[in-house]
């Protein structure tokens, strides 16, 4: 092999290597193919239940019995959603769910932001001990404190009312409050001290520095905490049923998630003889499930841009 052929062979190998693995400035086609292939596979695993739920919710009973119908229903059968909405008392349950999740979330955000700012901005005696207690309270399983909390709420008279969620949130002990405090703590630690010192020189006090400098700069963290807190309160059916409803079937505080748990019984009770809804089927269940998560999907749809930017700026992850 001549020298020219050797050089040409090396150049060809380098081109193939760059095409597959890329360079420092640009990823190669082979590497991108592997990455996007993995992302598509992982995305399909997460999206498959949602796609199945949406597809099945629009099927009638003929489509369910027809083995040739897998994903696309023959017609968009909206009666499933009408039956599910009637059984779940959708409008009333939706408004109650927004109140049950929204009010504690508002308290959670305000209080956790103040506590996180205090930990990040000031040095005081026992700070490390309190931080350790904060982290331990997050690690401690909720099942350990569930019964004592139930007895406490019953003794102070807030069991079966919305105060069972609001008062703990006001006291900085709301649902997953420790992780929200740590989020704000980490975010406020990134605020330059020079900025706070300049505000103090200009005559700004502690409260003015907090509201004029810290809070506007913490908008990404606030959006993240609002979304996480609202979703967690919305999906928390067990504690809602135990504390807010107080295990009473006559309680007025019944959200969509609790209605979904009791859906089979409610649907069979409301069904009438001779109606298409006399026998419960999978399509109606899927329609009810879709209705229960619809508010969260709408919220994520409109806030997805701000949410992604908040996660990127705050440098946090969550479930």
Coordinates of C-alpha atoms in Angstrom, one line a residue:
X1 CA 0.0 0.0 0.0
X2 CA 1.4 3.4 -1.0
X3 CA 1.7 6.4 1.3
X4 CA -1.2 8.1 -0.5
X5 CA -3.5 5.1 0.0
X6 CA -2.5 4.9 3.7
X7 CA -3.3 8.6 4.2
X8 CA -6.6 8.2 2.4
X9 CA -7.5 5.2 4.5
X10 CA -6.8 7.1 7.7
X11 CA -8.9 10.1 6.6
X12 CA -11.7 7.7 5.7
X13 CA -11.6 6.1 9.2
X14 CA -11.5 9.6 10.8
X15 CA -14.5 10.7 8.8
X16 CA -16.4 7.5 9.8
X17 CA -15.4 8.0 13.5
X18 CA -16.5 11.7 13.4
X19 CA -19.8 10.7 11.7
X20 CA -20.6 8.1 14.4
X21 CA -19.1 9.6 17.6
X22 CA -18.8 13.3 16.5
X23 CA -16.3 15.8 17.8
X24 CA -16.0 18.1 20.8
X25 CA -18.1 20.7 19.2
X26 CA -20.8 18.4 17.6
X27 CA -22.3 15.1 18.5
X28 CA -22.1 12.4 15.9
X29 CA -25.1 10.8 14.1
X30 CA -24.5 7.4 15.7
X31 CA -24.4 8.9 19.2
X32 CA -27.5 11.0 18.5
X33 CA -29.3 7.9 17.2
X34 CA -28.6 6.0 20.4
X35 CA -29.6 8.9 22.7
X36 CA -32.9 9.7 20.8
X37 CA -33.7 6.0 20.6
X38 CA -33.4 5.6 24.4
X39 CA -35.4 8.8 25.0
X40 CA -38.2 7.5 22.7
X41 CA -38.3 4.1 24.4
X42 CA -38.4 5.7 27.9
X43 CA -41.0 8.2 26.7
X44 CA -43.2 5.5 25.3
X45 CA -43.0 3.6 28.6
X46 CA -44.4 6.7 30.4
X47 CA -46.8 7.7 27.7
X48 CA -48.3 4.3 27.0
X49 CA -50.7 4.2 30.0
X50 CA -51.9 7.8 29.2
X51 CA -52.4 6.9 25.5
X52 CA -54.3 3.8 26.4
X53 CA -56.4 5.7 28.9
X54 CA -57.4 8.3 26.3
X55 CA -58.1 5.8 23.6
X56 CA -60.2 3.5 25.7
X57 CA -62.2 6.4 27.2
X58 CA -63.7 7.1 23.8
X59 CA -64.7 3.5 23.0
X60 CA -68.2 2.2 23.3
X61 CA -69.0 -1.4 24.4
X62 CA -69.0 -2.7 20.9
X63 CA -65.4 -1.5 20.5
X64 CA -64.4 -3.1 23.7
X65 CA -65.8 -6.5 22.6
X66 CA -64.3 -6.2 19.1
X67 CA -60.8 -7.7 19.2
X68 CA -59.9 -5.9 15.9
X69 CA -60.2 -2.5 17.7
X70 CA -57.0 -1.9 19.6
X71 CA -56.2 1.8 19.7
X72 CA -58.5 3.8 17.5
X73 CA -62.2 3.7 18.4
X74 CA -64.8 3.4 15.6
X75 CA -66.5 6.6 16.9
X76 CA -65.8 9.2 19.5
X77 CA -68.3 7.9 22.1
X78 CA -68.7 10.9 24.4
X79 CA -71.4 9.3 26.6
X80 CA -68.6 7.7 28.7
X81 CA -67.6 11.2 29.9
X82 CA -71.2 12.3 30.5
X83 CA -71.8 9.2 32.6
X84 CA -68.5 9.7 34.5
X85 CA -69.2 13.4 35.1
X86 CA -72.6 12.7 36.5
X87 CA -71.3 9.9 38.8
X88 CA -68.4 12.0 40.1
X89 CA -70.4 15.2 40.4
X90 CA -67.7 16.7 38.4
X91 CA -68.2 20.5 38.6
X92 CA -68.7 20.5 42.4
X93 CA -65.9 18.0 43.0
X94 CA -63.6 20.0 40.7
X95 CA -64.1 23.3 42.6
X96 CA -63.7 21.6 46.0
X97 CA -60.5 19.9 44.7
X98 CA -59.1 23.3 43.6
X99 CA -59.8 24.7 47.1
X100 CA -58.4 21.7 48.9
X101 CA -55.2 21.8 46.9
X102 CA -54.9 25.5 46.2
X103 CA -55.3 27.0 49.6
X104 CA -52.7 24.8 51.4
X105 CA -50.4 25.3 48.4
X106 CA -50.6 29.1 48.8
X107 CA -49.8 28.8 52.5
X108 CA -47.0 26.3 51.7
X109 CA -45.3 28.6 49.2
X110 CA -45.4 31.7 51.4
X111 CA -44.3 30.1 54.7
X112 CA -41.6 27.8 53.1
X113 CA -40.2 30.8 51.2
X114 CA -39.9 32.8 54.4
X115 CA -38.3 29.9 56.3
X116 CA -35.9 29.1 53.4
X117 CA -34.9 32.8 53.2
X118 CA -34.2 32.9 57.0
X119 CA -32.0 29.8 56.8
X120 CA -30.1 31.2 53.7
X121 CA -29.7 34.8 54.8
X122 CA -29.0 34.7 58.5
X123 CA -26.6 32.9 60.9
X124 CA -28.0 32.1 64.3
X125 CA -27.4 29.7 67.2
X126 CA -28.7 26.2 66.5
X127 CA -29.0 26.7 62.7
X128 CA -27.3 23.4 61.8
X129 CA -29.3 21.5 64.4
X130 CA -32.5 22.9 63.0
X131 CA -31.4 22.1 59.4
X132 CA -30.7 18.5 60.6
X133 CA -34.2 18.3 62.2
X134 CA -35.7 19.6 58.9
X135 CA -34.0 17.0 56.8
X136 CA -34.9 14.2 59.3
X137 CA -38.6 15.3 59.2
X138 CA -38.5 14.8 55.5
X139 CA -36.9 11.3 55.7
X140 CA -39.3 10.2 58.5
X141 CA -42.1 8.2 56.9
X142 CA -45.6 9.8 57.2
X143 CA -47.0 6.4 58.3
X144 CA -45.1 6.8 61.6
X145 CA -46.9 10.1 62.5
X146 CA -50.2 9.4 60.9
X147 CA -52.1 8.0 64.0
X148 CA -50.7 10.6 66.4
X149 CA -51.6 13.4 63.9
X150 CA -55.1 12.0 63.6
X151 CA -55.5 12.0 67.3
X152 CA -54.1 15.6 67.6
X153 CA -56.4 16.9 64.9
X154 CA -59.4 15.3 66.6
X155 CA -58.5 16.8 70.0
X156 CA -58.1 20.3 68.7
X157 CA -61.3 20.0 66.6
X158 CA -60.0 20.5 63.1
X159 CA -60.6 16.9 61.9
X160 CA -63.0 16.7 59.0
X161 CA -62.4 20.3 58.0
X162 CA -60.0 22.1 55.6
X163 CA -58.1 23.5 58.5
X164 CA -56.4 20.1 58.8
X165 CA -54.4 21.0 55.7
X166 CA -54.3 24.8 56.1
X167 CA -53.0 25.1 59.7
X168 CA -50.0 22.7 59.2
X169 CA -49.1 24.6 56.0
X170 CA -49.2 27.9 57.9
X171 CA -46.9 26.5 60.6
X172 CA -44.4 25.3 57.9
X173 CA -45.4 21.6 58.2
X174 CA -47.5 21.2 55.1
X175 CA -47.3 18.3 52.7
X176 CA -43.6 17.8 51.7
X177 CA -42.8 21.2 53.2
X178 CA -39.2 20.3 54.1
X179 CA -38.2 19.7 50.5
X180 CA -39.8 23.1 49.5
X181 CA -37.9 24.9 52.3
X182 CA -34.6 23.3 51.0
X183 CA -35.5 24.4 47.5
X184 CA -35.9 28.0 48.6
X185 CA -32.9 27.8 50.8
X186 CA -30.7 26.6 47.9
X187 CA -32.1 29.3 45.6
X188 CA -31.7 32.2 48.1
X189 CA -28.1 31.0 48.8
X190 CA -27.4 31.9 45.2
X191 CA -28.5 35.5 45.6
X192 CA -25.3 37.7 45.9
X193 CA -24.7 39.0 49.4
X194 CA -23.4 42.2 47.7
X195 CA -26.9 42.9 46.5
X196 CA -28.3 42.6 50.0
X197 CA -25.6 44.8 51.4
X198 CA -26.1 47.5 48.8
X199 CA -29.8 47.5 49.7
X200 CA -29.0 47.8 53.4
X201 CA -26.7 50.7 52.7
X202 CA -29.6 52.4 50.7
X203 CA -31.7 52.1 53.8
X204 CA -33.7 48.9 53.0
X205 CA -34.6 46.9 56.1
X206 CA -35.0 43.1 56.4
X207 CA -38.6 43.0 55.1
X208 CA -38.0 45.4 52.2
X209 CA -34.9 43.4 51.1
X210 CA -37.0 40.3 51.2
X211 CA -39.9 41.6 49.2
X212 CA -38.0 43.9 46.8
X213 CA -35.0 41.7 46.1
X214 CA -35.3 38.1 47.3
X215 CA -38.9 37.4 46.2
X216 CA -38.6 38.8 42.6
X217 CA -35.4 36.8 42.1
X218 CA -37.1 33.6 43.4
X219 CA -39.9 33.5 40.7
X220 CA -38.4 30.3 39.2
X221 CA -38.4 28.5 42.5
X222 CA -41.9 29.8 43.3
X223 CA -43.3 28.4 40.1
X224 CA -41.7 25.0 40.8
X225 CA -42.9 24.8 44.4
X226 CA -46.5 25.9 43.3
X227 CA -46.7 23.2 40.7
X228 CA -45.2 20.4 42.9
X229 CA -47.3 21.4 45.9
X230 CA -50.5 21.6 44.0
X231 CA -50.0 18.3 42.3
X232 CA -49.1 16.5 45.5
X233 CA -52.1 18.0 47.4
X234 CA -54.3 17.1 44.4
X235 CA -53.2 13.5 44.2
X236 CA -53.1 12.9 48.0
X237 CA -56.3 10.9 48.4
X238 CA -55.4 9.0 51.6
X239 CA -54.6 12.0 53.8
X240 CA -57.4 14.0 52.4
X241 CA -59.8 11.2 53.2
X242 CA -58.4 10.7 56.7
X243 CA -57.9 14.3 57.8
X244 CA -60.0 16.6 55.7
X245 CA -63.0 14.3 55.4
X246 CA -62.4 12.8 58.7
X247 CA -63.4 9.3 57.5
X248 CA -66.9 10.6 57.3
X249 CA -69.0 9.9 54.2
X250 CA -71.2 12.9 55.0
X251 CA -68.3 15.4 54.8
X252 CA -68.6 18.1 52.1
X253 CA -64.9 18.0 51.3
X254 CA -64.8 15.4 48.5
X255 CA -62.4 16.1 45.5
X256 CA -62.1 14.3 42.2
X257 CA -59.4 11.9 43.4
X258 CA -61.7 10.6 46.2
X259 CA -64.6 10.5 43.8
X260 CA -62.5 8.4 41.5
X261 CA -61.7 5.9 44.4
X262 CA -65.5 5.6 45.0
X263 CA -66.4 5.7 41.4
X264 CA -67.6 2.1 40.9
X265 CA -70.1 2.4 43.7
X266 CA -71.3 5.8 42.7
X267 CA -71.7 4.8 39.1
X268 CA -73.7 1.7 39.8
X269 CA -75.9 3.7 42.2
X270 CA -76.7 6.3 39.6
X271 CA -77.2 3.9 36.7
X272 CA -80.8 3.2 35.7
X273 CA -82.4 0.1 34.3
X274 CA -82.5 0.0 30.5
X275 CA -79.9 2.8 30.2
X276 CA -76.6 2.3 28.4
X277 CA -74.9 2.9 31.8
X278 CA -76.4 -0.1 33.6
X279 CA -73.2 -2.1 33.6
X280 CA -69.9 -0.6 34.4
X281 CA -67.3 -1.0 31.7
X282 CA -63.6 -0.2 31.2
X283 CA -64.3 2.8 29.0
X284 CA -66.3 4.6 31.7
X285 CA -63.5 4.0 34.2
X286 CA -60.9 5.4 31.8
X287 CA -63.2 8.4 31.2
X288 CA -63.4 9.0 34.9
X289 CA -59.6 8.7 35.3
X290 CA -59.1 11.2 32.4
X291 CA -61.4 13.7 34.1
X292 CA -59.6 13.4 37.4
X293 CA -56.2 14.3 35.9
X294 CA -57.5 16.7 33.3
X295 CA -57.0 19.9 35.5
X296 CA -53.3 18.9 36.0
X297 CA -52.8 18.3 32.3
X298 CA -54.2 21.7 31.5
X299 CA -52.1 23.4 34.1
X300 CA -48.9 21.7 32.8
X301 CA -49.9 22.6 29.3
X302 CA -50.1 26.3 30.0
X303 CA -47.2 26.5 32.4
X304 CA -44.7 24.0 30.8
X305 CA -42.4 26.7 29.4
X306 CA -42.2 28.5 32.8
X307 CA -41.8 25.2 34.6
X308 CA -38.9 24.0 32.4
X309 CA -37.2 27.4 32.8
X310 CA -37.7 27.2 36.6
X311 CA -36.2 23.7 36.8
X312 CA -33.2 24.9 34.7
X313 CA -32.6 28.0 36.8
X314 CA -33.2 26.4 40.2
X315 CA -31.2 23.3 39.4
X316 CA -33.7 20.9 41.0
X317 CA -35.6 17.8 40.0
X318 CA -38.7 16.2 41.3
X319 CA -41.4 13.6 40.7

